[in-house]
Short mmCIF file of C-alpha atoms in Angstrom, two decimals:
data_model
loop_
_atom_site.label_atom_id
_atom_site.label_comp_id
_atom_site.label_asym_id
_atom_site.label_seq_id
_atom_site.Cartn_x
_atom_site.Cartn_y
_atom_site.Cartn_z
CA GLU P 4 -39.05 71.61 56.28
CA THR P 5 -40.36 75.00 55.24
CA THR P 6 -40.82 77.83 57.71
CA ALA P 7 -42.69 81.07 57.11
CA GLY P 8 -42.75 83.86 59.65
CA VAL P 9 -43.26 87.46 60.49
CA TYR P 10 -41.15 89.65 62.79
CA ALA P 11 -41.91 92.94 64.49
CA GLN P 12 -39.57 95.12 66.52
CA TYR P 13 -40.09 98.44 68.24
CA THR P 14 -37.26 100.82 69.11
CA TYR P 15 -38.05 103.06 72.06
CA LYS P 16 -35.48 105.77 72.74
CA PRO P 17 -36.68 108.04 75.57
CA SER P 18 -33.28 109.78 75.70
CA GLU P 19 -29.81 109.68 74.14
CA LEU P 20 -28.77 107.48 77.07
CA LEU P 21 -31.34 104.67 76.83
CA THR P 22 -32.59 102.43 74.03
CA VAL P 23 -35.15 99.65 74.56
CA MET P 24 -35.98 97.25 71.72
CA PRO P 25 -38.65 94.58 72.27
CA GLY P 26 -39.30 92.17 69.42
CA LEU P 27 -41.67 89.34 68.59
CA ARG P 28 -41.40 86.73 65.89
CA CYS P 29 -44.16 84.33 64.87
CA ASP P 30 -43.28 81.33 62.71
CA HIS P 31 -44.99 78.30 61.28
CA SER P 32 -42.90 75.24 60.45
CA SER P 33 -44.20 72.48 58.20
CA ARG P 34 -42.58 70.04 60.61
CA TYR P 35 -43.02 71.58 64.08
CA GLY P 36 -46.14 73.76 63.80
CA SER P 37 -46.46 77.35 65.02
CA PHE P 38 -44.29 79.03 67.64
CA ILE P 39 -43.62 82.51 69.01
CA THR P 40 -40.17 83.92 69.78
CA PRO P 41 -40.01 86.98 72.07
CA ARG P 42 -36.87 89.05 72.68
CA LEU P 43 -35.81 92.21 74.47
CA HIS P 44 -32.64 94.31 74.15
CA ILE P 45 -31.75 97.24 76.39
CA LYS P 46 -28.78 99.59 75.94
CA TYR P 47 -27.83 102.26 78.46
CA THR P 48 -24.92 104.68 78.00
CA PRO P 49 -24.55 106.73 81.21
CA TRP P 50 -21.20 108.22 80.05
CA LYS P 51 -19.47 108.46 76.69
CA VAL P 52 -16.92 105.80 77.76
CA LEU P 53 -19.37 103.25 79.23
CA THR P 54 -22.10 101.23 77.54
CA LEU P 55 -24.26 98.72 79.42
CA ARG P 56 -26.44 96.17 77.62
CA ALA P 57 -28.95 93.52 78.64
CA SER P 58 -30.83 91.05 76.50
CA ALA P 59 -33.26 88.19 76.94
CA GLY P 60 -35.20 86.05 74.55
CA LYS P 61 -36.26 82.67 73.38
CA GLY P 62 -34.64 80.78 70.55
CA TYR P 63 -35.62 77.87 68.33
CA ARG P 64 -33.43 75.83 66.01
CA THR P 65 -34.05 72.83 63.80
CA PRO P 66 -31.24 70.29 64.31
CA HIS P 67 -29.83 68.28 61.40
CA ALA P 68 -28.15 65.41 63.25
CA LEU P 69 -26.02 63.86 60.52
CA ALA P 70 -25.31 66.95 58.42
CA GLU P 71 -23.99 68.86 61.44
CA ASN P 72 -21.92 65.93 62.74
CA ILE P 73 -20.65 64.25 59.58
CA ASN P 74 -17.17 63.90 61.14
CA LEU P 75 -18.56 61.46 63.74
CA LEU P 76 -19.43 58.94 61.02
CA ALA P 77 -15.70 58.17 60.64
CA CYS P 78 -15.56 56.61 64.11
CA GLY P 79 -16.94 53.26 62.98
CA ARG P 80 -19.69 53.20 65.60
CA LYS P 81 -23.24 52.12 64.97
CA VAL P 82 -25.37 55.25 64.53
CA GLU P 83 -28.85 55.42 66.05
CA ILE P 84 -31.13 58.43 65.67
CA GLU P 85 -34.12 58.72 68.00
CA ASP P 86 -37.50 58.87 66.28
CA LYS P 87 -39.07 62.33 66.10
CA LEU P 88 -36.20 64.58 67.12
CA GLN P 89 -37.60 67.76 68.63
CA GLN P 90 -36.85 71.28 67.54
CA GLU P 91 -34.25 72.80 69.87
CA GLU P 92 -35.69 75.42 72.20
CA ALA P 93 -33.92 77.61 74.76
CA TRP P 94 -34.16 80.77 76.81
CA ASN P 95 -31.15 83.08 76.55
CA MET P 96 -30.29 86.06 78.72
CA GLY P 97 -27.23 88.14 79.37
CA VAL P 98 -25.58 91.38 80.31
CA SER P 99 -22.48 93.14 79.03
CA ALA P 100 -20.47 96.29 79.67
CA GLY P 101 -18.13 98.08 77.30
CA PHE P 102 -15.59 100.55 78.68
CA THR P 103 -13.49 102.74 76.35
CA PRO P 104 -11.13 105.00 78.33
CA GLN P 105 -8.27 106.99 76.80
CA VAL P 106 -4.87 105.49 77.60
CA GLY P 107 -2.18 107.77 76.28
CA SER P 108 -3.26 109.05 72.89
CA ARG P 109 -5.33 105.98 72.07
CA THR P 110 -8.52 104.26 73.24
CA LEU P 111 -8.46 101.04 75.27
CA GLU P 112 -11.51 98.86 74.66
CA VAL P 113 -12.52 96.66 77.61
CA ASN P 114 -15.57 94.40 77.46
CA ILE P 115 -17.09 92.04 79.99
CA GLU P 116 -20.12 89.89 79.30
CA TYR P 117 -22.12 87.13 80.94
CA TYR P 118 -24.70 84.99 79.14
CA TYR P 119 -26.91 82.15 80.35
CA THR P 120 -28.76 79.64 78.17
CA ASP P 121 -31.37 77.26 79.57
CA PHE P 122 -32.34 74.52 77.11
CA ILE P 123 -35.89 73.21 77.11
CA HIS P 124 -35.31 70.88 74.13
CA GLN P 125 -31.89 70.01 72.74
CA LEU P 126 -30.34 67.45 70.40
CA LEU P 127 -27.79 65.40 72.32
CA ILE P 128 -25.00 63.33 70.85
CA ASN P 129 -24.52 60.53 73.36
CA VAL P 130 -21.17 58.81 72.79
CA ASP P 131 -20.95 57.06 76.18
CA GLY P 132 -24.56 56.06 76.65
CA ALA P 133 -26.45 53.06 77.89
CA LYS P 134 -26.14 51.36 74.48
CA GLY P 135 -22.37 50.98 74.97
CA ALA P 136 -19.14 52.33 73.52
CA HIS P 137 -19.87 51.01 70.01
CA THR P 138 -23.06 53.07 69.54
CA LEU P 139 -23.46 56.74 68.75
CA MET P 140 -26.91 58.00 69.80
CA PHE P 141 -28.59 61.17 68.55
CA GLN P 142 -31.41 61.80 71.01
CA ASN P 143 -33.66 64.40 72.58
CA LEU P 144 -32.71 65.94 75.91
CA GLN P 145 -34.29 64.16 78.88
CA GLY P 146 -33.41 66.32 81.87
CA LYS P 147 -31.59 69.63 82.32
CA SER P 148 -29.09 71.38 80.07
CA TYR P 149 -27.66 74.86 80.51
CA SER P 150 -24.61 77.01 79.96
CA HIS P 151 -23.05 79.96 81.76
CA THR P 152 -20.48 81.97 79.78
CA LEU P 153 -18.33 84.77 81.17
CA GLN P 154 -15.87 86.64 78.97
CA LEU P 155 -13.48 89.53 79.57
CA ASP P 156 -11.45 91.03 76.74
CA ALA P 157 -9.31 94.10 76.14
CA THR P 158 -8.01 95.57 72.88
CA TYR P 159 -5.45 98.32 72.41
CA LEU P 160 -3.93 99.85 69.26
CA PHE P 161 -0.28 100.41 70.20
CA PHE P 162 0.62 101.90 66.81
CA GLU P 163 -0.78 101.79 63.27
CA GLY P 164 -0.80 98.14 62.16
CA PHE P 165 -0.23 96.66 65.65
CA THR P 166 -3.27 95.94 67.80
CA ALA P 167 -3.09 93.66 70.83
CA THR P 168 -6.09 91.78 72.20
CA GLY P 169 -6.25 89.70 75.36
CA ALA P 170 -9.23 87.65 76.38
CA PHE P 171 -10.40 85.28 79.09
CA ARG P 172 -13.46 83.08 78.77
CA LEU P 173 -15.06 80.77 81.31
CA ASN P 174 -17.70 78.26 80.19
CA ASP P 175 -19.76 76.23 82.65
CA VAL P 176 -21.84 73.87 80.51
CA LYS P 177 -23.89 71.02 81.98
CA CYS P 178 -26.21 68.49 80.41
CA THR P 179 -28.08 65.38 81.55
CA TYR P 180 -27.28 62.11 79.76
CA ASP P 181 -29.07 58.83 80.48
CA GLY P 182 -30.80 60.28 83.54
#
């Protein structure tokens, strides 16, 4: 596969507090034809210690079933790859906030973010499918697939050479297999 493309992005900064960056990418793949990828990023900093961000866009990815999953070949299962695997395609959107208050003489960095991905086309690795436990199927998504990701993290430099970071992440990922 060869892919040629062009990308344009515009940075609009009406004030020191707000930045808006829309972008558009146009590509042509020798395997999948032409496609357009829009995106939008917004950053708002109402105070020096708080930054809010939002983003949305579409993404495409060419899957390489065996190269990306070479470890699965050691399982001894029969491998079947569906004819004409589709290019992966998804809509992504999310929001995040960064808070950097002074705690003592140092800065505490606190971040919270939420992202959602809605797959239109996706390569699935079906290990428990209709073909039985002895078959490993690489197939196109037939149904819904999405993910919700929420993360909270905090970082603090206690003294030179000792930084502590704590994080919590929640993933809610769902996909349709065999209907």
